[in-house]
Structures are given as C-alpha cells and as structure tokens.
C-alpha cells in the first residue's frame, strides 16, 4: 500500500460533480458502471458512469502518477491523498475481480465537534465532560471501533480538550486530524518510493516523537508494531497520549 498527495489539477471526469457535492462524504467506484456515494450515512448508487474500465483505469493512473506512484497488475493496491486532504484507495484486477475500484473518503472540511456529537446523541454532555476530565488528568486514551465508526472524529474531539499550553505531536498515515491548538507538530508516515527507499513508518515517527519533547503524542491509528511503542511511551512518562485501534 502506498500513500502520497495527489495533484489538485487532476481531472476527475464523471466523479467531479460528486466530489463537489458537500453532502457526499465518500465516493466509491466498482468497475466503470457502478459509482456509489455516501450521504448522511446512507449509500446510494448514482447515475455517474465511466465509458469503460479503461477510462476508469486512466483516471486511477492520473491520480496515482500525479503523486509519483504506480499501480499495475504487479502492485494492484495503492493509497494516495489528494491535495484537498481526501484519501484515495485504488485497486486493479486481479486483486479486485470485477474491475478497477476507487474509494475516495472526502476530506471533512468541518469535522464534527463536541457540540455536534452531543446534539446527534453520540453521548451526553456529561459523558463528554467526563472525557474532558480524563484528557486533563492525562489519562491515556484508546479509541476502538470498526471501519468508519467515527474513531478519527472522536480522537479529534478528545484532542480538542488538550490545553493550549501543551506541545502536541500528531502522527498519522494520512493527515486527517484538525487540531485547533497552535503548538502542534504534524508528522505523516510515508511509503517507500519507486526505488524501494524512503519509507517512514508510524513506528519510526513514534520513536522520533519521544525525542521531540512532546507533552502529548496523538497517533491517528495504531496497527502494527507501533502499537507496542505506543504502549511503551504511554508507560514511560508520556501520559495523556491518544490513539485509535481497529476493533
Ligand atoms: N458520532 C458521529 N455521529 C454521526 N456521524 C459521525 C460521527 N462520528 C463520525 N461521523 C461521520 O462518519 C464518517 C466516518 O468518521 P471517521 O473518519 O471519524 O471514522 P473512522 O472510524 O476514523 O474511519 P476509518 O476506519 O476509515 O479510519 C465521517 O463522515 C464522519 O463525519
Ligand atoms: Mg479513521
């Protein structure tokens, strides 16, 4: 899997209107003739279509090459980030049987805030008051849930409780967190380049962050070996750290 930043000028073809529609949070393409969107939590099949799998493949190539990556039958899975912050995943046959797929999680310009979560009933004001107290008391916090259940959103809300006077280092695979504090160092992992070098892992960044005098380390998502480093840093004086974990 590879991640990089796509060019803002990429011609998105039939997906452009969907990307421009504010209510659409996710755009999902399966082969040339099935384009789904997610709007307010519900999936819809749209009328949008590509002329052929080749045309869809050409769009995938445009997105991927704009960030200096390559996707082909040999490496048929690819992650990228568009210039606006949207996350892109593309797959090709033989990994995806019914043609190329493209999944775009649109960048949430206005990430939900604690008031929003209380309003929609995610939790009571009392619950979030308790969570705020946990953050202020430097409890280590781990947000767990399945795909798309709101982990990053909740982590963003929890981060918003961190006092302004503290130094925060955020570490993510693809930068999504939107902290309002000023004293934040944002770090992002990076896959290997085409020549196989230059990879920076979450684990590298966690280890490095320990030397950056962090008051808090916020890790977007712990998946592999970094989980161990994260637990260790939580245990060795960097209390008040936060991360998410896939359930
Ligand atoms: N409490 C909530 N109530 C309603 N919608 C929410 C809530 N939390 C998140 N969402 C919406 O759900 C979508 C997914 O949220 P988010 O990115 O936080 O999930 P995630 O668990 O981090 O996903 P992933 O597993 O892909 O990293 C977003 O569109 C977000 O605005
Ligand atoms: Mg997430």
XYZ file of N, CA and C and ligand atoms in Angstrom:
773
model
N 0.853 -1.188 0.000
C 0.000 0.000 0.000
C 0.891 1.241 0.000
N 0.459 2.233 -0.763
C 1.269 3.438 -0.862
C 0.383 4.648 -0.606
N 0.969 5.681 -0.016
C 0.201 6.903 0.231
C 1.001 8.096 -0.260
N 0.345 9.022 -0.895
C 1.024 10.256 -1.282
C -0.034 11.313 -1.575
N 0.401 12.489 -1.906
C -0.521 13.600 -2.110
C -0.777 13.802 -3.609
N -2.047 13.767 -4.006
C -2.375 13.911 -5.423
C -2.459 15.385 -5.818
N -2.272 15.608 -7.080
C -2.291 16.949 -7.652
C -3.707 17.541 -7.599
N -3.839 18.848 -7.285
C -5.181 19.430 -7.227
C -5.808 19.504 -8.622
N -4.971 19.520 -9.650
C -5.482 19.706 -11.007
C -5.908 18.424 -11.682
N -5.904 17.307 -10.959
C -6.270 16.044 -11.605
C -7.712 16.116 -12.125
N -7.902 15.720 -13.386
C -9.230 15.712 -13.999
C -9.977 14.482 -13.491
N -11.019 14.717 -12.670
C -11.718 13.598 -12.045
C -12.859 13.050 -12.892
N -13.035 13.593 -14.097
C -14.043 13.076 -15.020
C -15.427 13.064 -14.391
N -16.161 11.961 -14.531
C -17.540 11.910 -14.036
C -17.660 12.007 -12.507
N -16.538 11.919 -11.799
C -16.609 11.987 -10.331
C -16.604 13.417 -9.811
N -16.220 14.374 -10.688
C -16.074 15.761 -10.229
C -17.326 16.317 -9.545
N -18.545 16.169 -10.174
C -19.743 16.723 -9.507
C -19.975 16.103 -8.129
N -19.667 14.827 -7.990
C -19.879 14.153 -6.707
C -18.882 14.681 -5.672
N -17.663 14.917 -6.123
C -16.647 15.438 -5.215
C -17.000 16.856 -4.768
N -17.718 17.583 -5.647
C -18.068 18.969 -5.326
C -19.335 19.074 -4.478
N -20.062 17.965 -4.356
C -21.318 17.971 -3.589
C -20.995 17.856 -2.100
N -21.344 18.902 -1.336
C -20.962 18.946 0.074
C -21.490 17.773 0.897
N -22.707 17.323 0.553
C -23.333 16.279 1.364
C -22.693 14.911 1.175
N -21.949 14.755 0.087
C -21.306 13.464 -0.187
C -20.038 13.354 0.642
N -19.948 12.275 1.448
C -18.754 12.109 2.277
C -17.800 11.075 1.699
N -18.307 10.194 0.857
C -17.476 9.132 0.310
C -17.942 8.830 -1.112
N -16.994 8.588 -2.016
C -17.307 8.206 -3.397
C -16.654 6.858 -3.649
N -17.452 5.888 -4.120
C -16.959 4.519 -4.263
C -17.276 3.979 -5.641
N -16.263 3.604 -6.398
C -16.450 3.121 -7.764
C -16.059 1.648 -7.833
N -16.959 0.842 -8.414
C -16.637 -0.574 -8.661
C -16.792 -0.811 -10.153
N -15.694 -0.910 -10.871
C -15.781 -1.054 -12.326
C -16.369 0.214 -12.925
N -16.484 0.251 -14.267
C -16.831 1.511 -14.942
C -18.261 1.974 -14.708
N -19.162 1.041 -14.346
C -20.581 1.417 -14.368
C -21.268 1.421 -13.008
N -20.498 1.323 -11.929
C -21.137 1.411 -10.610
C -20.403 2.435 -9.752
N -21.056 3.580 -9.573
C -20.478 4.638 -8.746
C -21.439 4.898 -7.588
N -21.017 4.598 -6.410
C -21.835 4.813 -5.218
C -21.334 6.040 -4.456
N -22.233 6.670 -3.721
C -21.805 7.733 -2.810
C -22.412 7.458 -1.440
N -21.814 8.028 -0.422
C -22.403 8.001 0.916
C -22.815 9.420 1.259
N -24.075 9.550 1.666
C -24.618 10.841 2.072
C -25.339 10.650 3.389
N -24.962 11.384 4.386
C -25.537 11.274 5.731
C -25.667 9.806 6.159
N -24.594 9.066 5.946
C -24.543 7.706 6.458
C -25.216 6.649 5.605
N -25.866 7.069 4.476
C -26.550 6.087 3.637
C -25.867 6.000 2.269
N -25.797 4.799 1.733
C -25.156 4.588 0.428
C -26.187 4.653 -0.695
N -25.813 5.342 -1.770
C -26.676 5.435 -2.942
C -25.884 5.088 -4.197
N -26.532 4.367 -5.130
C -25.962 4.160 -6.459
C -26.292 5.403 -7.279
N -25.293 6.002 -7.913
C -25.540 7.222 -8.692
C -25.654 6.894 -10.183
N -25.999 7.913 -10.969
C -26.077 7.746 -12.424
C -24.693 7.878 -13.068
N -23.714 8.351 -12.291
C -22.388 8.587 -12.871
C -21.803 7.282 -13.407
N -21.138 7.393 -14.560
C -20.540 6.217 -15.205
C -19.285 6.601 -15.957
N -18.393 5.664 -16.062
C -17.271 5.823 -16.983
C -17.643 5.108 -18.269
N -16.965 5.454 -19.371
C -17.287 4.811 -20.654
C -16.848 3.348 -20.637
N -15.778 3.066 -19.908
C -15.240 1.709 -19.907
C -14.321 1.547 -18.699
N -13.969 0.307 -18.412
C -12.982 0.076 -17.348
C -11.666 0.782 -17.679
N -11.365 0.871 -18.981
C -10.119 1.526 -19.401
C -10.128 3.003 -19.006
N -11.313 3.631 -19.126
C -11.396 5.054 -18.760
C -11.232 5.223 -17.248
N -11.843 4.312 -16.481
C -11.684 4.352 -15.020
C -10.216 4.130 -14.660
N -9.609 3.168 -15.328
C -8.199 2.870 -15.101
C -7.334 4.105 -15.404
N -7.719 4.838 -16.467
C -6.955 6.036 -16.839
C -7.042 7.086 -15.724
N -8.241 7.222 -15.107
C -8.382 8.179 -14.004
C -7.513 7.744 -12.816
N -7.549 6.453 -12.521
C -6.718 5.941 -11.421
C -5.251 6.254 -11.711
N -4.841 6.034 -12.964
C -3.449 6.331 -13.333
C -3.137 7.815 -13.149
N -4.095 8.685 -13.531
C -3.854 10.127 -13.375
C -3.646 10.493 -11.909
N -4.504 9.942 -11.046
C -4.401 10.258 -9.613
C -3.072 9.743 -9.056
N -2.744 8.523 -9.420
C -1.574 7.857 -8.846
C -0.266 8.434 -9.388
N -0.224 8.696 -10.691
C 1.031 9.227 -11.255
C 1.254 10.667 -10.821
N 0.151 11.394 -10.543
C 0.303 12.780 -10.072
C 1.070 12.821 -8.753
N 1.056 11.709 -8.008
C 1.777 11.680 -6.740
C 3.039 10.845 -6.844
N 3.446 10.559 -8.072
C 4.705 9.839 -8.273
C 4.640 8.370 -7.889
N 3.422 7.793 -7.963
C 3.275 6.380 -7.635
C 2.922 5.611 -8.891
N 2.843 4.304 -8.722
C 2.495 3.460 -9.854
C 1.552 2.385 -9.360
N 0.591 2.041 -10.185
C -0.276 0.907 -9.859
C -0.354 0.057 -11.121
N -0.151 -1.223 -10.979
C -0.250 -2.108 -12.139
C -0.612 -3.509 -11.651
N -0.674 -4.447 -12.560
C -1.104 -5.792 -12.191
C -0.185 -6.391 -11.117
N 1.061 -5.970 -11.138
C 2.035 -6.498 -10.172
C 1.838 -5.913 -8.773
N 1.477 -4.621 -8.699
C 1.198 -3.963 -7.418
C -0.176 -3.305 -7.547
N -1.216 -4.113 -7.399
C -2.569 -3.648 -7.731
C -3.291 -2.909 -6.610
N -2.609 -2.574 -5.515
C -3.245 -1.846 -4.408
C -2.481 -0.556 -4.171
N -3.185 0.558 -4.050
C -2.471 1.821 -3.897
C -3.295 2.819 -3.076
N -2.629 3.491 -2.146
C -3.255 4.566 -1.374
C -2.668 5.892 -1.820
N -3.492 6.923 -1.815
C -2.966 8.260 -2.119
C -3.779 9.273 -1.334
N -3.284 10.457 -1.217
C -4.042 11.538 -0.594
C -4.094 12.677 -1.595
N -5.294 13.203 -1.831
C -5.420 14.316 -2.769
C -4.991 15.607 -2.077
N -4.734 16.613 -2.895
C -4.232 17.876 -2.346
C -5.221 18.487 -1.350
N -6.517 18.204 -1.515
C -7.510 18.780 -0.593
C -7.632 17.963 0.686
N -6.823 16.906 0.825
C -6.861 16.099 2.043
C -7.699 14.836 1.912
N -8.427 14.684 0.800
C -9.233 13.474 0.620
C -8.322 12.254 0.495
N -8.783 11.134 1.045
C -7.999 9.902 0.979
C -8.484 9.031 -0.158
N -7.571 8.468 -0.901
C -7.925 7.670 -2.069
C -7.326 6.276 -1.930
N -8.125 5.266 -2.254
C -7.591 3.911 -2.390
C -8.006 3.387 -3.753
N -7.065 2.813 -4.474
C -7.375 2.241 -5.782
C -6.918 0.791 -5.813
N -7.690 -0.046 -6.516
C -7.282 -1.438 -6.710
C -7.534 -1.812 -8.163
N -6.772 -2.770 -8.641
C -6.939 -3.257 -10.012
C -7.111 -4.772 -9.969
N -7.707 -5.324 -11.044
C -7.644 -6.774 -11.167
C -6.161 -7.169 -11.264
N -5.739 -8.278 -10.772
C -6.591 -9.369 -10.311
C -7.047 -9.231 -8.851
N -6.558 -8.187 -8.132
C -6.956 -8.072 -6.724
C -8.441 -7.786 -6.603
N -8.976 -6.907 -7.455
C -10.430 -6.686 -7.462
C -10.993 -7.354 -8.709
N -11.875 -8.301 -8.472
C -12.303 -9.227 -9.528
C -13.167 -8.553 -10.585
N -14.028 -7.602 -10.184
C -14.984 -7.023 -11.119
C -14.523 -5.713 -11.720
N -13.235 -5.553 -11.863
C -12.708 -4.339 -12.479
C -11.974 -3.482 -11.472
N -11.429 -2.340 -11.951
C -10.723 -1.447 -11.036
C -11.710 -0.875 -10.016
N -11.241 -0.577 -8.809
C -12.081 0.132 -7.851
C -11.357 1.388 -7.395
N -12.183 2.342 -6.996
C -11.647 3.600 -6.497
C -12.518 3.982 -5.304
N -11.925 4.265 -4.184
C -12.678 4.638 -2.984
C -12.103 5.951 -2.479
N -12.938 6.969 -2.438
C -12.457 8.287 -2.017
C -13.196 8.720 -0.759
N -12.487 8.851 0.353
C -13.047 9.432 1.575
C -12.776 10.913 1.504
N -13.837 11.663 1.247
C -13.644 13.104 1.092
C -13.176 13.753 2.387
N -12.300 14.699 2.260
C -11.794 15.408 3.428
C -12.958 16.118 4.106
N -13.092 15.905 5.416
C -14.170 16.562 6.152
C -13.717 17.974 6.507
N -14.239 18.936 5.757
C -13.818 20.319 5.990
C -14.205 20.777 7.400
N -15.402 20.374 7.788
C -15.850 20.740 9.130
C -16.029 19.470 9.936
N -14.967 19.025 10.551
C -15.069 17.829 11.364
C -16.034 18.103 12.526
N -16.786 17.073 12.879
C -17.772 17.236 13.948
C -17.076 17.632 15.249
N -17.686 18.560 15.947
C -17.136 18.995 17.235
C -17.938 18.380 18.366
N -17.474 18.624 19.568
C -18.131 18.003 20.703
C -19.612 18.402 20.765
N -19.924 19.672 20.419
C -21.334 20.109 20.443
C -22.155 19.270 19.474
N -21.552 18.971 18.294
C -22.270 18.182 17.286
C -22.538 16.770 17.795
N -21.513 16.183 18.450
C -21.678 14.808 18.931
C -22.744 14.736 20.013
N -22.839 15.770 20.831
C -23.882 15.801 21.865
C -25.240 15.959 21.183
N -25.303 16.848 20.186
C -26.567 17.117 19.502
C -27.122 15.879 18.798
N -26.241 15.130 18.111
C -26.743 13.951 17.388
C -26.884 12.727 18.292
N -26.559 12.897 19.579
C -26.832 11.807 20.520
C -25.738 10.760 20.641
N -24.532 11.089 20.168
C -23.419 10.140 20.331
C -23.130 9.923 21.806
N -23.240 10.989 22.564
C -23.011 10.894 24.003
C -23.575 12.141 24.647
N -23.813 12.057 25.951
C -24.373 13.206 26.655
C -23.287 14.224 26.947
N -23.692 15.422 27.295
C -22.732 16.448 27.710
C -21.962 15.953 28.925
N -22.633 15.185 29.772
C -21.965 14.639 30.961
C -20.850 13.688 30.564
N -21.153 12.834 29.579
C -20.137 11.887 29.121
C -18.913 12.637 28.580
N -19.167 13.644 27.740
C -18.032 14.368 27.173
C -17.308 15.202 28.232
N -18.058 15.620 29.257
C -17.415 16.301 30.379
C -16.453 15.360 31.092
N -16.892 14.111 31.223
C -16.042 13.090 31.844
C -14.793 12.857 30.986
N -14.998 12.759 29.654
C -13.857 12.516 28.759
C -12.890 13.706 28.795
N -13.447 14.914 28.902
C -12.578 16.091 29.001
C -11.723 16.013 30.280
N -12.375 15.596 31.365
C -11.644 15.462 32.633
C -10.542 14.412 32.492
N -10.828 13.337 31.736
C -9.814 12.290 31.512
C -8.616 12.866 30.770
N -8.882 13.698 29.762
C -7.796 14.300 28.987
C -6.984 15.223 29.892
N -7.681 16.047 30.669
C -6.983 16.993 31.543
C -6.169 16.253 32.607
N -6.670 15.084 33.036
C -5.967 14.294 34.050
C -4.851 13.447 33.419
N -4.641 13.608 32.117
C -3.590 12.904 31.382
C -3.793 11.394 31.379
N -5.038 10.965 31.321
C -5.284 9.534 31.125
C -4.836 9.189 29.707
N -4.329 7.985 29.524
C -4.038 7.512 28.173
C -5.353 7.030 27.579
N -5.628 7.436 26.347
C -6.929 7.119 25.762
C -6.775 6.349 24.463
N -7.564 5.314 24.348
C -7.528 4.467 23.177
C -8.954 4.357 22.630
N -9.154 4.811 21.408
C -10.476 4.771 20.787
C -10.526 3.554 19.881
N -11.489 2.678 20.114
C -11.554 1.456 19.320
C -12.897 1.347 18.615
N -12.899 0.853 17.394
C -14.146 0.670 16.656
C -13.857 0.128 15.273
N -14.911 -0.270 14.586
C -14.757 -0.801 13.228
C -14.506 0.313 12.224
N -14.404 -0.054 10.968
C -14.157 0.902 9.894
C -15.295 1.913 9.795
N -14.944 3.179 9.752
C -15.936 4.220 9.519
C -16.892 4.458 10.673
N -16.521 4.027 11.877
C -17.437 4.179 13.011
C -17.247 5.506 13.746
N -16.282 6.312 13.307
C -16.104 7.621 13.931
C -14.913 7.722 14.866
N -13.959 6.825 14.718
C -12.772 6.833 15.590
C -11.985 8.134 15.454
N -11.705 8.500 14.195
C -10.897 9.698 13.965
C -11.637 10.941 14.449
N -12.952 10.951 14.224
C -13.760 12.082 14.674
C -13.678 12.236 16.191
N -13.804 11.107 16.898
C -13.750 11.162 18.361
C -12.347 11.540 18.834
N -11.327 11.015 18.157
C -9.951 11.359 18.537
C -9.735 12.859 18.366
N -10.317 13.402 17.292
C -10.198 14.839 17.037
C -10.858 15.642 18.166
N -12.025 15.160 18.599
C -12.736 15.838 19.699
C -11.933 15.732 20.997
N -11.408 14.544 21.285
C -10.611 14.364 22.502
C -9.383 15.273 22.463
N -8.769 15.387 21.282
C -7.582 16.248 21.141
C -7.923 17.703 21.411
N -9.164 18.056 21.096
C -9.555 19.458 21.281
C -9.577 19.832 22.763
N -9.595 18.822 23.645
C -9.595 19.095 25.089
C -8.186 19.354 25.632
N -7.173 19.116 24.809
C -5.784 19.313 25.285
C -5.546 20.808 25.497
N -5.006 21.169 26.650
C -4.791 22.589 26.942
C -3.820 23.243 25.953
N -4.087 24.494 25.649
C -3.278 25.281 24.701
C -1.796 25.320 25.060
N -1.503 25.259 26.353
C -0.120 25.457 26.781
C 0.766 24.248 26.510
N 0.168 23.152 26.035
C 0.959 21.933 25.857
C 1.442 21.752 24.429
N 2.547 21.010 24.303
C 3.134 20.731 22.992
C 2.641 19.359 22.522
N 1.995 19.345 21.371
C 1.370 18.132 20.862
C 2.084 17.686 19.588
N 2.414 16.399 19.517
C 2.933 15.836 18.262
C 1.874 14.871 17.732
N 1.398 15.107 16.507
C 0.437 14.188 15.913
C 1.144 13.347 14.861
N 0.772 12.080 14.799
C 1.406 11.130 13.881
C 0.304 10.371 13.161
N 0.308 10.457 11.837
C -0.760 9.810 11.080
C -0.231 9.179 9.800
N -0.998 8.247 9.295
C -0.697 7.654 7.998
C -1.021 8.664 6.913
N -2.183 9.252 7.014
C -2.580 10.311 6.097
C -3.204 11.373 6.992
N -2.619 12.546 7.023
C -3.034 13.575 7.983
C -4.518 13.897 7.840
N -5.277 13.674 8.904
C -6.722 13.908 8.906
C -7.145 14.754 10.091
N -6.372 14.654 11.186
C -6.751 15.368 12.403
C -6.697 16.867 12.147
N -7.605 17.585 12.790
C -7.616 19.039 12.651
C -7.613 19.645 14.048
N -6.439 19.757 14.630
C -6.344 20.339 15.963
C -6.407 21.853 15.871
N -7.093 22.440 16.821
C -7.215 23.903 16.778
C -6.096 24.586 17.544
N -5.372 23.815 18.359
C -4.263 24.412 19.102
C -3.178 24.880 18.135
N -2.369 25.794 18.615
C -1.316 26.349 17.785
C -0.036 25.522 17.851
N 0.286 25.049 19.083
C 1.569 24.374 19.257
C 1.444 22.883 18.945
N 1.357 22.583 17.654
C 1.180 21.207 17.204
C 2.224 20.905 16.132
N 2.903 19.782 16.287
C 3.812 19.325 15.225
C 3.117 18.177 14.513
N 2.845 18.341 13.227
C 2.134 17.305 12.482
C 3.131 16.456 11.690
N 3.100 15.151 11.953
C 4.003 14.229 11.264
C 3.161 13.243 10.450
N 3.694 12.857 9.304
C 2.961 11.922 8.454
C 3.887 10.825 7.954
N 3.410 9.592 8.019
C 4.193 8.460 7.527
C 4.249 8.487 6.005
N 5.146 7.716 5.453
C 5.336 7.731 4.004
C 5.763 6.342 3.540
N 5.187 5.869 2.444
C 5.600 4.565 1.934
C 6.927 4.696 1.191
N 7.505 3.568 0.843
C 8.738 3.591 0.058
C 8.448 4.168 -1.326
N 9.419 4.818 -1.898
C 9.285 5.324 -3.264
C 9.435 4.192 -4.253
N 9.435 4.538 -5.541
C 9.507 3.505 -6.577
C 10.795 2.696 -6.473
N 11.852 3.323 -5.947
C 13.118 2.594 -5.826
C 13.203 1.807 -4.513
N 12.108 1.784 -3.764
C 12.077 0.962 -2.559
C 12.670 1.626 -1.326
N 13.110 2.869 -1.426
C 13.695 3.535 -0.258
C 12.797 4.683 0.205
N 13.171 5.240 1.344
C 12.487 6.445 1.810
C 11.254 6.192 2.642
N 11.030 4.928 3.043
C 9.843 4.607 3.824
C 9.965 5.175 5.235
N 8.922 5.839 5.700
C 8.876 6.306 7.086
C 7.623 5.709 7.711
N 7.814 4.884 8.731
C 6.663 4.203 9.317
C 6.125 4.985 10.514
N 4.907 4.640 10.905
C 4.312 5.217 12.110
C 5.248 4.940 13.285
N 5.797 3.729 13.275
C 6.693 3.332 14.353
C 7.915 4.256 14.413
N 8.524 4.536 13.255
C 9.656 5.474 13.198
C 9.246 6.807 13.822
N 8.065 7.249 13.468
C 7.628 8.572 13.920
C 7.333 8.583 15.416
N 6.792 7.474 15.928
C 6.535 7.408 17.377
C 7.854 7.459 18.134
N 8.824 6.670 17.673
C 10.137 6.658 18.327
C 10.757 8.050 18.254
N 10.659 8.664 17.080
C 11.229 10.003 16.904
C 10.525 11.045 17.778
N 9.219 10.908 17.888
C 8.445 11.895 18.649
C 8.889 11.951 20.103
N 9.355 10.807 20.610
C 9.791 10.771 22.007
C 10.963 11.717 22.238
N 11.684 12.066 21.153
C 12.820 12.982 21.287
C 12.439 14.419 20.935
N 11.152 14.646 20.783
C 10.707 15.986 20.388
C 10.074 16.757 21.540
N 10.311 16.293 22.750
C 9.736 16.911 23.940
C 8.214 17.092 23.842
N 7.537 16.000 23.560
C 6.087 16.109 23.462
C 5.450 16.153 24.848
N 4.424 16.971 25.015
C 3.579 16.808 26.193
C 2.564 15.714 25.913
N 2.170 15.628 24.636
C 1.198 14.613 24.229
C 1.584 14.083 22.862
N 1.372 12.789 22.687
C 1.529 12.207 21.365
C 0.156 11.685 20.945
N -0.308 12.130 19.796
C -1.590 11.661 19.285
C -1.308 10.880 18.012
N -1.589 9.582 18.045
C -1.325 8.734 16.878
C -2.653 8.401 16.210
N -2.767 8.753 14.944
C -4.020 8.583 14.195
C -4.558 7.171 14.285
N -3.706 6.199 14.045
C -4.167 4.823 14.116
C -2.995 3.908 14.386
N -3.142 3.078 15.415
C -2.114 2.088 15.727
C -2.510 0.776 15.081
N -1.642 0.192 14.316
C -1.998 -1.044 13.631
C -1.004 -2.154 13.923
N 0.248 -1.895 13.636
C 1.229 -2.970 13.713
C 2.166 -2.799 14.876
N 3.456 -2.862 14.575
C 4.486 -2.818 15.606
C 4.438 -1.527 16.418
N 3.876 -0.462 15.827
C 3.853 0.816 16.542
C 2.977 0.728 17.783
N 2.052 -0.231 17.797
C 1.175 -0.365 18.962
C 2.026 -0.602 20.205
N 3.067 -1.400 20.040
C 3.977 -1.710 21.149
C 4.697 -0.440 21.618
N 5.228 0.336 20.666
C 5.932 1.574 21.024
C 4.995 2.548 21.709
N 3.760 2.546 21.202
C 2.774 3.460 21.757
C 2.510 3.099 23.216
N 2.286 1.800 23.461
C 2.029 1.353 24.834
C 3.221 1.673 25.721
N 4.414 1.474 25.166
C 5.611 1.728 25.942
C 5.726 3.215 26.282
N 5.445 4.066 25.299
C 5.560 5.502 25.573
C 4.489 5.937 26.565
N 3.312 5.284 26.487
C 2.264 5.599 27.456
C 2.717 5.205 28.855
N 3.582 4.177 28.906
C 4.033 3.644 30.189
C 5.267 4.343 30.732
N 5.878 5.176 29.923
C 7.164 5.732 30.335
C 7.118 7.240 30.405
N 6.074 7.740 31.016
C 6.067 9.161 31.312
C 5.369 10.039 30.307
N 5.000 9.477 29.137
C 4.257 10.309 28.200
C 2.775 10.055 28.376
N 2.329 10.318 29.568
C 0.916 10.113 29.866
C 0.085 11.109 29.082
N -1.148 10.733 28.886
C -2.037 11.650 28.187
C -1.964 11.475 26.691
N -1.409 10.354 26.255
C -1.341 10.101 24.824
C -2.639 9.464 24.353
N -2.877 9.568 23.042
C -4.140 9.078 22.493
C -3.901 8.394 21.164
N -4.730 7.408 20.898
C -4.663 6.769 19.590
C -5.981 6.063 19.302
N -6.099 5.530 18.095
C -7.253 4.693 17.778
C -6.745 3.319 17.381
N -7.633 2.366 17.478
C -7.295 0.980 17.196
C -8.499 0.377 16.496
N -8.248 -0.350 15.426
C -9.345 -1.030 14.756
C -9.885 -2.125 15.658
N -11.196 -2.159 15.805
C -11.776 -3.184 16.689
C -11.588 -4.559 16.056
N -20.707 10.487 16.262
C -20.986 10.594 14.961
N -22.243 10.803 14.524
C -22.517 10.897 13.205
N -21.593 10.819 12.212
C -20.328 10.631 12.589
C -19.949 10.512 13.968
N -18.611 10.307 14.034
C -18.181 10.309 12.763
N -19.194 10.504 11.886
C -19.088 10.542 10.430
O -18.746 9.219 9.997
C -17.755 9.253 8.962
C -16.528 8.458 9.375
O -15.927 9.060 10.509
P -14.405 8.834 10.903
O -13.497 9.191 9.771
O -14.187 9.523 12.193
O -14.389 7.250 11.124
P -13.175 6.260 11.368
O -13.656 5.226 12.323
O -11.953 7.021 11.760
O -12.999 5.649 9.921
P -11.760 4.756 9.369
O -11.957 3.389 9.932
O -11.963 4.786 7.873
O -10.486 5.430 9.807
C -17.465 10.731 8.713
O -18.214 11.163 7.603
C -17.922 11.410 9.990
O -18.305 12.747 9.762
Mg -10.014 6.972 10.935
